[in-house]
mmCIF file of C-alpha atoms in Angstrom:
data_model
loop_
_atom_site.group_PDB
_atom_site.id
_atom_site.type_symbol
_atom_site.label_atom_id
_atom_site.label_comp_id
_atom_site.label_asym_id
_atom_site.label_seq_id
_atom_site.Cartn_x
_atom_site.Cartn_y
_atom_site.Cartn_z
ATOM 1 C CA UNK F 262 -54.405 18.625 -65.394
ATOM 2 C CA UNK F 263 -54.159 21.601 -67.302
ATOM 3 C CA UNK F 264 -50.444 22.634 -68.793
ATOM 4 C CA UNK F 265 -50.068 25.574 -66.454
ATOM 5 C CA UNK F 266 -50.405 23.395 -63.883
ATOM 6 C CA UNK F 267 -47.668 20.827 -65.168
ATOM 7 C CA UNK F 268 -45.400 23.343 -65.491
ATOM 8 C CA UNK F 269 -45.721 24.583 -61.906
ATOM 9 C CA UNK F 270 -45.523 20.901 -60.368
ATOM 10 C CA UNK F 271 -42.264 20.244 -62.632
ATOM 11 C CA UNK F 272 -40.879 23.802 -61.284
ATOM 12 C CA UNK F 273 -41.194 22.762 -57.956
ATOM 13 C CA UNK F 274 -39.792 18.986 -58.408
ATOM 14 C CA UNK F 275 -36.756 21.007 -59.509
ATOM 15 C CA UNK F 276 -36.861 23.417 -57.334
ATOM 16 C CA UNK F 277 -36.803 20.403 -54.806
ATOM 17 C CA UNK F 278 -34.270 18.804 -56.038
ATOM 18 C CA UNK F 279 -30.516 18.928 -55.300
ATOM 19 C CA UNK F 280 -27.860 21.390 -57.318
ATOM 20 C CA UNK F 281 -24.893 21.041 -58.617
ATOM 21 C CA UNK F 282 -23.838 24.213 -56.918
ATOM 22 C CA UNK F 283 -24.794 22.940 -53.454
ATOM 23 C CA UNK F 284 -22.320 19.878 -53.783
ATOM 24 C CA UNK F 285 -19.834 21.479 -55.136
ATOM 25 C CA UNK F 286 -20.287 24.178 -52.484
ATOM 26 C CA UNK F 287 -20.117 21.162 -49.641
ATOM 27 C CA UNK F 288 -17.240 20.078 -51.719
ATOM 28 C CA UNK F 289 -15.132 23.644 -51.064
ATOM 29 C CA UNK F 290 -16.632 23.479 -47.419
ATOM 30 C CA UNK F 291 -14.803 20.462 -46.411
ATOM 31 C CA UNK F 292 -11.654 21.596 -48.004
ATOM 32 C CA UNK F 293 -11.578 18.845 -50.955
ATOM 33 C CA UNK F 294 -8.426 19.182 -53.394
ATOM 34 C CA UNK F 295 -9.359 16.420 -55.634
ATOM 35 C CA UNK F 296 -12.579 14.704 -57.540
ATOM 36 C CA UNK F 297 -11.643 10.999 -58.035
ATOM 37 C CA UNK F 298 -14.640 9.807 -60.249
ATOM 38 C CA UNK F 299 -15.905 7.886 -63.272
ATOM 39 C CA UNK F 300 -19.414 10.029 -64.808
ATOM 40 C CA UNK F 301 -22.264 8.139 -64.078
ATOM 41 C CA UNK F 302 -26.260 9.030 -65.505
ATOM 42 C CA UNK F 303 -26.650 10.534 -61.822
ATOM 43 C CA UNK F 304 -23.679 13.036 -61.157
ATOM 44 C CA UNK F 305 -23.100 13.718 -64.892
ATOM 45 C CA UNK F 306 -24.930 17.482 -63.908
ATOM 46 C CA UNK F 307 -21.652 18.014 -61.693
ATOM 47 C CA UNK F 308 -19.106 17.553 -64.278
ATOM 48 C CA UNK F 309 -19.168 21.369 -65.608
ATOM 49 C CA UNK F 310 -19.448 23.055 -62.186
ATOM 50 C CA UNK F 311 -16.630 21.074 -60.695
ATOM 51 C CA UNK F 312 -14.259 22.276 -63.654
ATOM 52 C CA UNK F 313 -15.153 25.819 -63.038
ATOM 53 C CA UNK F 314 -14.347 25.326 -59.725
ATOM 54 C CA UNK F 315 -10.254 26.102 -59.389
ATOM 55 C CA UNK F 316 -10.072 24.930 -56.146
ATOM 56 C CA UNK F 317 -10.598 21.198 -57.443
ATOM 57 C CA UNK F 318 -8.312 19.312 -59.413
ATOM 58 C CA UNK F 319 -10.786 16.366 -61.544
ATOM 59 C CA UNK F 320 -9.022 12.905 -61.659
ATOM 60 C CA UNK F 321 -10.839 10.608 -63.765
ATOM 61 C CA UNK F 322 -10.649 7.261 -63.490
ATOM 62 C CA UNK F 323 -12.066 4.244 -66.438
ATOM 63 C CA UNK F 324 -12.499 1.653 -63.397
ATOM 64 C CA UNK F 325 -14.264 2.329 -60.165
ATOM 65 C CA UNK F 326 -11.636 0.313 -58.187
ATOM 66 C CA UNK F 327 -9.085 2.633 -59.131
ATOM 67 C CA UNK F 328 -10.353 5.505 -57.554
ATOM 68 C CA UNK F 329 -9.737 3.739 -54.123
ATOM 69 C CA UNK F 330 -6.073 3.136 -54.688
ATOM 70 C CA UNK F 331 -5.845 6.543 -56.104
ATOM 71 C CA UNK F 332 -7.561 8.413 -52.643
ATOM 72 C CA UNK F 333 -5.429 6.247 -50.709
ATOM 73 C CA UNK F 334 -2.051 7.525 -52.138
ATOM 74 C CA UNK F 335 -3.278 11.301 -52.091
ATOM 75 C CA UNK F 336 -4.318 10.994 -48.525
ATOM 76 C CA UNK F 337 -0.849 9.664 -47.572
ATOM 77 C CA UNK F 338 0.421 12.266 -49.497
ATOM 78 C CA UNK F 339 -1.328 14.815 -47.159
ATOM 79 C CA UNK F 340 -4.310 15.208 -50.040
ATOM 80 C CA UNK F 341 -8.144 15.580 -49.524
ATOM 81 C CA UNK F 342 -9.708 13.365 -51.974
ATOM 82 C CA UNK F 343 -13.540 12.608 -53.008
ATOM 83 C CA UNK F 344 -14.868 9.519 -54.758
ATOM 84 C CA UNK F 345 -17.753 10.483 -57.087
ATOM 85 C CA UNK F 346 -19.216 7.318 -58.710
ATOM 86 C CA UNK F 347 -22.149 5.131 -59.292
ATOM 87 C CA UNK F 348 -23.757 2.698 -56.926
ATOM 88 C CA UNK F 349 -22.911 -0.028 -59.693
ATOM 89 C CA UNK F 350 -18.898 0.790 -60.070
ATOM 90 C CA UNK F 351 -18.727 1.101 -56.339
ATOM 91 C CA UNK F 352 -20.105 -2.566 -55.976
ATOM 92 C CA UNK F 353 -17.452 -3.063 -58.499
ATOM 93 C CA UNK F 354 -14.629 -2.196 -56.461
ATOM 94 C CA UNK F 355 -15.518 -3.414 -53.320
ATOM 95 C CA UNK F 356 -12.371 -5.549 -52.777
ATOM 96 C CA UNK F 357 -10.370 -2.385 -53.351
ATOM 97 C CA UNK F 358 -12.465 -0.535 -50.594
ATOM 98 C CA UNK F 359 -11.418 -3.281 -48.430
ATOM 99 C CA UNK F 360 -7.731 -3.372 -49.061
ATOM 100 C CA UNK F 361 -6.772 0.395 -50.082
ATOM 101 C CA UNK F 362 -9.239 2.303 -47.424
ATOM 102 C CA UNK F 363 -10.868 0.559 -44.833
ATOM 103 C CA UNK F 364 -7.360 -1.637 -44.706
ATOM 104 C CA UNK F 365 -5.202 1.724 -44.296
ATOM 105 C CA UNK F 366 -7.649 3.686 -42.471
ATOM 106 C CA UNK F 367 -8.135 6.146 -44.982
ATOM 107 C CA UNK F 368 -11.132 8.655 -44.042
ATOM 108 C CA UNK F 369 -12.366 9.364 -47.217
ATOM 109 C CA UNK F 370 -16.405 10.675 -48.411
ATOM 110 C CA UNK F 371 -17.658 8.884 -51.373
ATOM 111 C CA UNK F 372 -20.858 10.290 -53.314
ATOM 112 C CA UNK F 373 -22.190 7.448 -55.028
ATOM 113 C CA UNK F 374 -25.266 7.971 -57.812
ATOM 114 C CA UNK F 375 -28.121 5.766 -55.886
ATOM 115 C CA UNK F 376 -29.118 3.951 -59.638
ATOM 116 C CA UNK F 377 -32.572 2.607 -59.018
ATOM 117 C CA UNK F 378 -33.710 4.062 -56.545
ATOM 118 C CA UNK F 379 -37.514 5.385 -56.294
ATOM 119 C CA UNK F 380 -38.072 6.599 -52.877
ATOM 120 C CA UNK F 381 -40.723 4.795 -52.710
ATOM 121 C CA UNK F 382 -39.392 1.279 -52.129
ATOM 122 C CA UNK F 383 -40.448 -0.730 -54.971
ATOM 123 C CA UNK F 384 -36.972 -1.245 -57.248
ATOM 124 C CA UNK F 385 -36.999 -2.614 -60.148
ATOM 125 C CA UNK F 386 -33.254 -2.105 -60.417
ATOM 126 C CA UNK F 387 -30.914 -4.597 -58.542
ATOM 127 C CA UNK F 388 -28.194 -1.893 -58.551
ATOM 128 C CA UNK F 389 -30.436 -0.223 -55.822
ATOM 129 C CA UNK F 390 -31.705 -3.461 -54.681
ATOM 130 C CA UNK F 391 -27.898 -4.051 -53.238
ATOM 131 C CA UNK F 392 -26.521 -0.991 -52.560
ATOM 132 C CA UNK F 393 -27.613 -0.787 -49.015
ATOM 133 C CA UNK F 394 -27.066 -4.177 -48.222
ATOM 134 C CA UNK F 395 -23.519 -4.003 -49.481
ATOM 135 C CA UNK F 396 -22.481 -0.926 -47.610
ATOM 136 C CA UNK F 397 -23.864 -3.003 -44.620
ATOM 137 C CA UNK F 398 -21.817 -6.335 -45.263
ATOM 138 C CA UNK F 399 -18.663 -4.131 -45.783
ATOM 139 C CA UNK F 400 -19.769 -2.006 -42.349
ATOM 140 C CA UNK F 401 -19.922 1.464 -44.205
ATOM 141 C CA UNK F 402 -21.485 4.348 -42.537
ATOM 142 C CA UNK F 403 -23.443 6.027 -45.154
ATOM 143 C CA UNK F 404 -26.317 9.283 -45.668
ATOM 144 C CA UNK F 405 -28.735 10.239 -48.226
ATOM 145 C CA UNK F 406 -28.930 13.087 -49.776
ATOM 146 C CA UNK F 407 -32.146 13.776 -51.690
ATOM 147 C CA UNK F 408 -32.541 17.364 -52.137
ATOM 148 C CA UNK F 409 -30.719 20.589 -51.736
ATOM 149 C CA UNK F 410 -32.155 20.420 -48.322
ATOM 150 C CA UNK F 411 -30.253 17.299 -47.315
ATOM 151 C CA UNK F 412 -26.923 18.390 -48.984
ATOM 152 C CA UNK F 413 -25.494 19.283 -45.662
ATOM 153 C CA UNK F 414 -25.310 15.843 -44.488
ATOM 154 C CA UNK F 415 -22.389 15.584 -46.345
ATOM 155 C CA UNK F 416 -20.700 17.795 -44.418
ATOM 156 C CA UNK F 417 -21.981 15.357 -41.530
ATOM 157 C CA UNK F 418 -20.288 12.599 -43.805
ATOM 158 C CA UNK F 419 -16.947 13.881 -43.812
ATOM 159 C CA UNK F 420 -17.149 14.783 -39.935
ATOM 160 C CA UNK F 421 -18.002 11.277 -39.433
ATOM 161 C CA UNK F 422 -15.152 9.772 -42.030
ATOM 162 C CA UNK F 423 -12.356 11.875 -40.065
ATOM 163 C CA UNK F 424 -13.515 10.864 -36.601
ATOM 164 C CA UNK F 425 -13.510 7.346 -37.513
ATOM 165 C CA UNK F 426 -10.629 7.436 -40.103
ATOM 166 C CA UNK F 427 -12.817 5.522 -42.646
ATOM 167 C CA UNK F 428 -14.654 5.505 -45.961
ATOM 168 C CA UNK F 429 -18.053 7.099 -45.734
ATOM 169 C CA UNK F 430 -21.265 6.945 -48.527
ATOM 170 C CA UNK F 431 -23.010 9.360 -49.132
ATOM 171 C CA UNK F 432 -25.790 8.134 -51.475
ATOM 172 C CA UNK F 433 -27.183 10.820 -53.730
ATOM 173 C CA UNK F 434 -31.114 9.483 -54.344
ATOM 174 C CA UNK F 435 -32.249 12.200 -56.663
ATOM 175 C CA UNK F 436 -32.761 9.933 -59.689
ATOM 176 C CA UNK F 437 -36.605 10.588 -59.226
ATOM 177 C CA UNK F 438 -36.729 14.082 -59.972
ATOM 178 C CA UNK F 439 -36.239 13.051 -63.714
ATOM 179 C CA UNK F 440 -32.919 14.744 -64.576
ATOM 180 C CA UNK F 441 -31.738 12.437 -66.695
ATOM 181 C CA UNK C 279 16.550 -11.089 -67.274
ATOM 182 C CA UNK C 280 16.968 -9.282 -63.877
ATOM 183 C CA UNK C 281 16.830 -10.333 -60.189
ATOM 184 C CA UNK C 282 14.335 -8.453 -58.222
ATOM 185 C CA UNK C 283 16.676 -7.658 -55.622
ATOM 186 C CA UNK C 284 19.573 -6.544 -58.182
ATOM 187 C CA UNK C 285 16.916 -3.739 -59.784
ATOM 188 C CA UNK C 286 16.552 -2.266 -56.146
ATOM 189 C CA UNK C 287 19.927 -2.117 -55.148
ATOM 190 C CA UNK C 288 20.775 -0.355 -58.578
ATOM 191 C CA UNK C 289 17.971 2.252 -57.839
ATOM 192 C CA UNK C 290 18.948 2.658 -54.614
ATOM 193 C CA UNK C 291 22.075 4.798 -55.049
ATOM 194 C CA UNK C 292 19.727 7.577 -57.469
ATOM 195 C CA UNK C 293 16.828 7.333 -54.857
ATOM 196 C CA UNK C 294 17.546 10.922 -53.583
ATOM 197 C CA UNK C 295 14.017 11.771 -51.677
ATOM 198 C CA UNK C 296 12.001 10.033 -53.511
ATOM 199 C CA UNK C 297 8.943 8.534 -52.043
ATOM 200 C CA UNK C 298 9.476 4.828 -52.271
ATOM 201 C CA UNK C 299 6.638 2.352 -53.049
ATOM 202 C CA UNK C 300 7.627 -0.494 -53.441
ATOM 203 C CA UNK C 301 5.233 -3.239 -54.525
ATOM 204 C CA UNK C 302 6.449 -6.461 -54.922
ATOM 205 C CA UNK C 303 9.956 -5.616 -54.456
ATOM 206 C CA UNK C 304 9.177 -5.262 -50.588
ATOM 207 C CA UNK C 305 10.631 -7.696 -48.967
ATOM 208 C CA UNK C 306 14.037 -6.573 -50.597
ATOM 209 C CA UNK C 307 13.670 -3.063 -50.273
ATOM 210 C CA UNK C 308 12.684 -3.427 -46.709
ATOM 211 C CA UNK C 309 16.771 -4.458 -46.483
ATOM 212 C CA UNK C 310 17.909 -1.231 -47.955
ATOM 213 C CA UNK C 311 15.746 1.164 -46.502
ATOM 214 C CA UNK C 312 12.355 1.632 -43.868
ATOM 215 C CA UNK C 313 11.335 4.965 -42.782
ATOM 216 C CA UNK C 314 8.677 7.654 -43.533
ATOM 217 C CA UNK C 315 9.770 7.631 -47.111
ATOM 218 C CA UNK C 316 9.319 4.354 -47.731
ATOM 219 C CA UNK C 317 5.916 2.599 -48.010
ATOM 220 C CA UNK C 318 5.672 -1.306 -48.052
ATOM 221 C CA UNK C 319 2.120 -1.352 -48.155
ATOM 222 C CA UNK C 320 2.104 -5.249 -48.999
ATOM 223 C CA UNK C 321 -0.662 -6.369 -51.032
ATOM 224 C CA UNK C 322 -3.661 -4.159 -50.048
ATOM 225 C CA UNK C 323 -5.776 -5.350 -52.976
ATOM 226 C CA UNK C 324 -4.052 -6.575 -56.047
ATOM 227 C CA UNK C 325 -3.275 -4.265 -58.829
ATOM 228 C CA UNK C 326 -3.620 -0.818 -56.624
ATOM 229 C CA UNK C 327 0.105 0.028 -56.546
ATOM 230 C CA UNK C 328 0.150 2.275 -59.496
ATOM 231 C CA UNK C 329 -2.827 4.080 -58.546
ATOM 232 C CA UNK C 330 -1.800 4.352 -54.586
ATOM 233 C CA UNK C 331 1.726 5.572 -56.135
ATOM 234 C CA UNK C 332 -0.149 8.419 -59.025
ATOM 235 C CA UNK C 333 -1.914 9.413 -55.975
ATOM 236 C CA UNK C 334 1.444 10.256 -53.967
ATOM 237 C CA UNK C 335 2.853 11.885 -56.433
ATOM 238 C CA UNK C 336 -0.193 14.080 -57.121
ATOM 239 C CA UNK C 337 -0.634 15.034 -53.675
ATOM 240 C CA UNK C 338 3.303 15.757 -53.624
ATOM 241 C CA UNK C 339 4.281 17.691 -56.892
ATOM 242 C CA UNK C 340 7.801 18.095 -55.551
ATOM 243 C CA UNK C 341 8.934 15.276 -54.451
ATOM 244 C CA UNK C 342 9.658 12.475 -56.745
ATOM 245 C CA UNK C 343 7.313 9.434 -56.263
ATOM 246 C CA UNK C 344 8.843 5.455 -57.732
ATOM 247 C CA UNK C 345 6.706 2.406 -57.652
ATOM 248 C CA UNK C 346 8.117 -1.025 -58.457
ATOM 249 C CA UNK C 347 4.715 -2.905 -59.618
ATOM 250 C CA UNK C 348 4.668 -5.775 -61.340
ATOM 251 C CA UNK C 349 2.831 -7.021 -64.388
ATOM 252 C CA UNK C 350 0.086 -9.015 -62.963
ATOM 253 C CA UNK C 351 -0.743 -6.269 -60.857
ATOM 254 C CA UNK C 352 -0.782 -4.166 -64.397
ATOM 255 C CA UNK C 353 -2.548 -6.161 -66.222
ATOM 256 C CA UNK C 354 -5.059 -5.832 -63.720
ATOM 257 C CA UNK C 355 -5.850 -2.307 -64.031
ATOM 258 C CA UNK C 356 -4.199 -1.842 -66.807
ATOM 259 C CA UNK C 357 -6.731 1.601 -67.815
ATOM 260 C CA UNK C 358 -4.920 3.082 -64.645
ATOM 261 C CA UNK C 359 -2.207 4.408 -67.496
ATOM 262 C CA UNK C 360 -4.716 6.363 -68.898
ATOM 263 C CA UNK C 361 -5.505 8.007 -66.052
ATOM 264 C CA UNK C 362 -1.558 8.961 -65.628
ATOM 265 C CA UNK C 363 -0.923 9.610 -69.007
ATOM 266 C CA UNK C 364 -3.654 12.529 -68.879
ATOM 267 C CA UNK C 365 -2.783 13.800 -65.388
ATOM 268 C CA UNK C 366 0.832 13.596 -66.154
ATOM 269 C CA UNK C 367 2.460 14.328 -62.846
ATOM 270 C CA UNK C 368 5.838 14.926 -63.766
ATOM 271 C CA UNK C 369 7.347 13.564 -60.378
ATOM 272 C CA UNK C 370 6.127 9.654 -61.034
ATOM 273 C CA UNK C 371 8.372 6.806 -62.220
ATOM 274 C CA UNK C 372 6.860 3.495 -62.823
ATOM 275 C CA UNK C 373 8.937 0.602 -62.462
ATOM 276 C CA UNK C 374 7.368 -2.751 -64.131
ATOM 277 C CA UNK C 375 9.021 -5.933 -63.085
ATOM 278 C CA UNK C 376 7.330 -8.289 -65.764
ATOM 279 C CA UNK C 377 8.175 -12.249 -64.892
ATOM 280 C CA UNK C 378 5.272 -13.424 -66.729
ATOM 281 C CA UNK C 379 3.508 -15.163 -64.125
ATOM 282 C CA UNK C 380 1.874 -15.029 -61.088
ATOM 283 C CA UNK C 381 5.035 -15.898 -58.647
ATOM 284 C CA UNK C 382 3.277 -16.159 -55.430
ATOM 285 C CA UNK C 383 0.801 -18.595 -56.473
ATOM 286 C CA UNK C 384 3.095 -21.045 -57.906
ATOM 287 C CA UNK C 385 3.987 -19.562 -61.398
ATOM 288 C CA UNK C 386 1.179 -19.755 -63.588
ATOM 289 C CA UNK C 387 1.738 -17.427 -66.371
ATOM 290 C CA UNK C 388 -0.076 -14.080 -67.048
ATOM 291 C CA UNK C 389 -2.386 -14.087 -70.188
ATOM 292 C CA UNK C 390 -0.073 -13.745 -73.101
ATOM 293 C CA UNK C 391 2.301 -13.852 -70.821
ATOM 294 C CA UNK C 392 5.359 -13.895 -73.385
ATOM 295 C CA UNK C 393 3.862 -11.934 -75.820
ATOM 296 C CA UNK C 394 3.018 -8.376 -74.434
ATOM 297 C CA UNK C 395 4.903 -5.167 -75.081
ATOM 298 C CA UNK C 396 4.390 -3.520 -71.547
ATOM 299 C CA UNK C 397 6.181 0.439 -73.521
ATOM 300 C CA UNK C 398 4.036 0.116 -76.493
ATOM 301 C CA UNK C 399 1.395 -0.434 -73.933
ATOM 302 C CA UNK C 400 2.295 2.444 -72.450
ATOM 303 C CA UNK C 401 2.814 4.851 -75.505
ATOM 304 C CA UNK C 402 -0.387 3.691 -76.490
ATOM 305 C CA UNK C 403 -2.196 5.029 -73.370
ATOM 306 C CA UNK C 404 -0.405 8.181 -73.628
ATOM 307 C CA UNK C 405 2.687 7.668 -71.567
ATOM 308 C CA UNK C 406 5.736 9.352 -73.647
ATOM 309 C CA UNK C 407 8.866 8.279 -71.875
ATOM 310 C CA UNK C 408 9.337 4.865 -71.934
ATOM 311 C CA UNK C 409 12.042 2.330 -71.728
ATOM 312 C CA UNK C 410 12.816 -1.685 -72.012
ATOM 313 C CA UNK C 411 15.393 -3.819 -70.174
ATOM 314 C CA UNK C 412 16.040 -7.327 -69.603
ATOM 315 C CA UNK C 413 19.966 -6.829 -68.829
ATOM 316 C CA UNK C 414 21.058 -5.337 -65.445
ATOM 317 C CA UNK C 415 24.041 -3.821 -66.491
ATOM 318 C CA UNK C 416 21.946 -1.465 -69.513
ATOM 319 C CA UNK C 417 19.124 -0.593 -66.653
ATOM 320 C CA UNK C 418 21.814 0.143 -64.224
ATOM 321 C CA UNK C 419 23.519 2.334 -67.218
ATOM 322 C CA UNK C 420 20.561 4.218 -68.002
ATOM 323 C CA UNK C 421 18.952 5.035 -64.471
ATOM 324 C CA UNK C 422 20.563 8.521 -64.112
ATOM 325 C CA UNK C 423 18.875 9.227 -67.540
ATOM 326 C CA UNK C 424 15.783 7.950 -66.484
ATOM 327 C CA UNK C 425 15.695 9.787 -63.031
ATOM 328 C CA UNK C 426 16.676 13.177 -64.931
ATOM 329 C CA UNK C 427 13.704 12.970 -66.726
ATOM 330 C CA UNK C 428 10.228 14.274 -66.260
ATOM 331 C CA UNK C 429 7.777 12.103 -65.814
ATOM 332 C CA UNK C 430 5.793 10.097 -66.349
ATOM 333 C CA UNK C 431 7.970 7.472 -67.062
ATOM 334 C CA UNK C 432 7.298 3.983 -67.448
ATOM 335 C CA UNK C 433 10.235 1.247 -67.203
ATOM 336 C CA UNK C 434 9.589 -2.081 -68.474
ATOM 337 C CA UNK C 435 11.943 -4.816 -66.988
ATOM 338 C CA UNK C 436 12.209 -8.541 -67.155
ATOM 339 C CA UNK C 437 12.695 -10.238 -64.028
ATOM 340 C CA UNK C 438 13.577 -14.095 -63.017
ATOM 341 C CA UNK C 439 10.395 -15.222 -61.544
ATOM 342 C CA UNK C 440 11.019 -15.993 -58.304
ATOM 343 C CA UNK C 441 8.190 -18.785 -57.629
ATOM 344 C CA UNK C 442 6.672 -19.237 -54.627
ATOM 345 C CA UNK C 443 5.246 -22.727 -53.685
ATOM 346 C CA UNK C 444 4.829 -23.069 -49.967
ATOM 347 C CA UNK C 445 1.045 -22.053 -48.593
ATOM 348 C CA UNK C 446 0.398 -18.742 -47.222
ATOM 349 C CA UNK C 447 0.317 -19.694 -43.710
ATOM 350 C CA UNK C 448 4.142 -21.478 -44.119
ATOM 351 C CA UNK C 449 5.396 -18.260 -45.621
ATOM 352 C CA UNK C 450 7.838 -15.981 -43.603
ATOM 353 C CA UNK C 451 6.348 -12.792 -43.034
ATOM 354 C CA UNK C 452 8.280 -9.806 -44.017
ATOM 355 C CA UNK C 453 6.746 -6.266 -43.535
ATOM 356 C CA UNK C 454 7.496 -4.648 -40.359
ATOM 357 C CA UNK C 455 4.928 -2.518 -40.107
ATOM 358 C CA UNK C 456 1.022 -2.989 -41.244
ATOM 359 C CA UNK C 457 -0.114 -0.977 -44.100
ATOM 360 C CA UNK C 458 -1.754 1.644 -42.154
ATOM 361 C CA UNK C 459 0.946 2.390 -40.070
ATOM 362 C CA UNK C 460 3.234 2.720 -43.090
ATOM 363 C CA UNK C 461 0.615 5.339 -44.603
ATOM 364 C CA UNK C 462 0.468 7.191 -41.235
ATOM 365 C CA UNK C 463 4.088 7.175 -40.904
ATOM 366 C CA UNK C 464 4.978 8.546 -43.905
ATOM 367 C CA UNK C 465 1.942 11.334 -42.967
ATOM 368 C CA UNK C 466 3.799 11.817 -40.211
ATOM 369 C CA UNK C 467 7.444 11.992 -41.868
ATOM 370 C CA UNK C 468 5.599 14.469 -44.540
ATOM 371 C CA UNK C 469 4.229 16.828 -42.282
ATOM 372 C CA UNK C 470 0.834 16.777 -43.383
ATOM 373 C CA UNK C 471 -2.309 17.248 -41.210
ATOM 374 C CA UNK C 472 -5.099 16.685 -42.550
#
């Protein structure tokens, strides 16, 4: 393949893939007021846009559990939080997704960084080898979001977390464009 | 060292309208008051108090937000101060109630459980305003002080372990109303609607 070419196939794997500006846009959609989250290798693209963004107030969190307790409290409080972490730190806190949210009915969108995953099916990563199957033991709706062209299904996520006044995943699988 | 009950009732009369959680001190708080205010969310998943309570008092910058945690819940998510100290809502007063152990499984003590300074804990994370009591009469003294304040501030007390022994199932249950309906009362009691 000839290096023209390369370039154009890379310009179109980004062009394909999904913006920082589109989430944060869904983000200001759905009326969010604050970013609960811990950076992962996935979402770490996010970080400046959602500071330039007045409209969202960044809580950062060292433990993944934490930012279920924390969404629960600013819900009660009449907030509208989002949890922004990793597939790994959301396995992490699954006993806190129990008690805090699904326990107190607290609707609630998480986007979760999809570690491991390769769209095709073969993982070599157990982080995406579980991450399905533990939003199905814990009975967690959840979408994926692979490209700007999926990015309004999180808009379908927080429609969904509302009418059923619980936690919903949104798993962002764009690890394969090669950001990182 | 203070009774658990006795650091509620002092707090009580300098509650103004505050947003109440109260933690572990539930079942005693449940006696002085239970309304929209309050929230006796039990024991959701252990350790989440002080984060559920930040979280209030975020999402309500006017009104003054107190959580009586203990320190086994602490020690548990103990990085949660960070996460205060930098947000620094100036509504939120922690209330520690350290009996170094783990009273409602029988009393086994806490790692270290003699041996940790809960303020310089604190000061170390960030947290500013800090204080220390193990006498009810100096806490009871110094509350008004406390509650004048900005916040964050972080109270460290000592507290009699009260030890419970009997299984779950033989325990008396105390909350009144299940955790969700104490966050969707106090929703309700807020005003908020979405």
């Amino acid at each position: 393949m000839a290096a023209g070419e390369k370039r154009t196939m890379m310009s179109d794997e980004q062009a394909a893939a999904l913006s920082p500006e589109s989430v944060v846009a869904q983000m200001k959609q759905n009326g969010v007021s604050h970013v609960v989250w811990l950076p992962d290798s996935e979402t770490n693209w996010l970080f400046l846009k959602m500071q330039e963004e007045q409209s969202l107030s960044l809580v950062g969190v060292a433990r993944e559990g934490h930012a279920c307790s924390i969404a629960a409290g600013l819900f009660a409080g009449g907030a509208k939080p989002i949890v922004l972490v990793q597939n790994t730190g959301m396995m992490e806190s699954g006993d806190s997704m129990r008690g805090w949210l699904l326990n107190l009915n607290v609707p609630v969108v998480f986007l979760v960084g999809y570690r491991g995953y390769t769209r095709h099916g073969v993982n070599h990563d157990s982080a995406a080898e579980y991450t399905e199957r533990f939003l199905l033991a814990f009975g967690i709706k959840f979408y994926m979001v692979e490209s700007n062209a999926d990015a309004d299904r999180i808009s379908l996520a927080f429609t969904e977390s509302e009418l059923t006044q619980r936690p919903v995943v949104v798993l962002i699988a764009d690890e394969f464009h090669g950001f990182n | 060292m203070i009774y658990t009950k006795d650091l509620v009732h002092a707090f009580a009369p300098h509650r103004r309208n505050a947003l109440v959680v109260s933690g572990r001190s539930g079942q005693y708080w449940l006696d002085i008051s239970e309304g929209g205010a309050d929230l006796p969310v039990g024991d959701p998943s252990m350790g989440g108090h002080a984060g559920f309570s930040f979280g209030l008092a975020l999402a309500q910058p006017e009104k003054p937000v107190v959580v009586f945690d203990s320190e086994g819940d602490l020690l548990m998510n103990l990085s949660i101060l960070t996460t205060i100290a930098e947000k620094a809502p100036r509504n939120y007063y922690y209330f520690l109630m350290d009996n170094e152990c783990y009273a409602t499984t029988g009393g086994q003590p806490v790692p270290n459980a003699k041996n940790v300074a809960y303020d310089l804990v604190a000061r170390g994370c960030g947290i500013n305003r800090t204080y220390f009591f193990d006498d009810l009469a100096t806490y009871t003294a110094a509350l008004p002080e406390i509650l004048a304040k900005d916040g964050p501030v972080f109270v460290w007390n000592k507290i009699h372990p009260e030890i419970e022994n009997r299984p779950p199932g033989q325990r008396a249950p105390w909350r009144k109303r299940s955790p969700a309906k104490v966050v969707a009362d106090t929703r309700k009691f807020l005003g908020v609607t979405r």
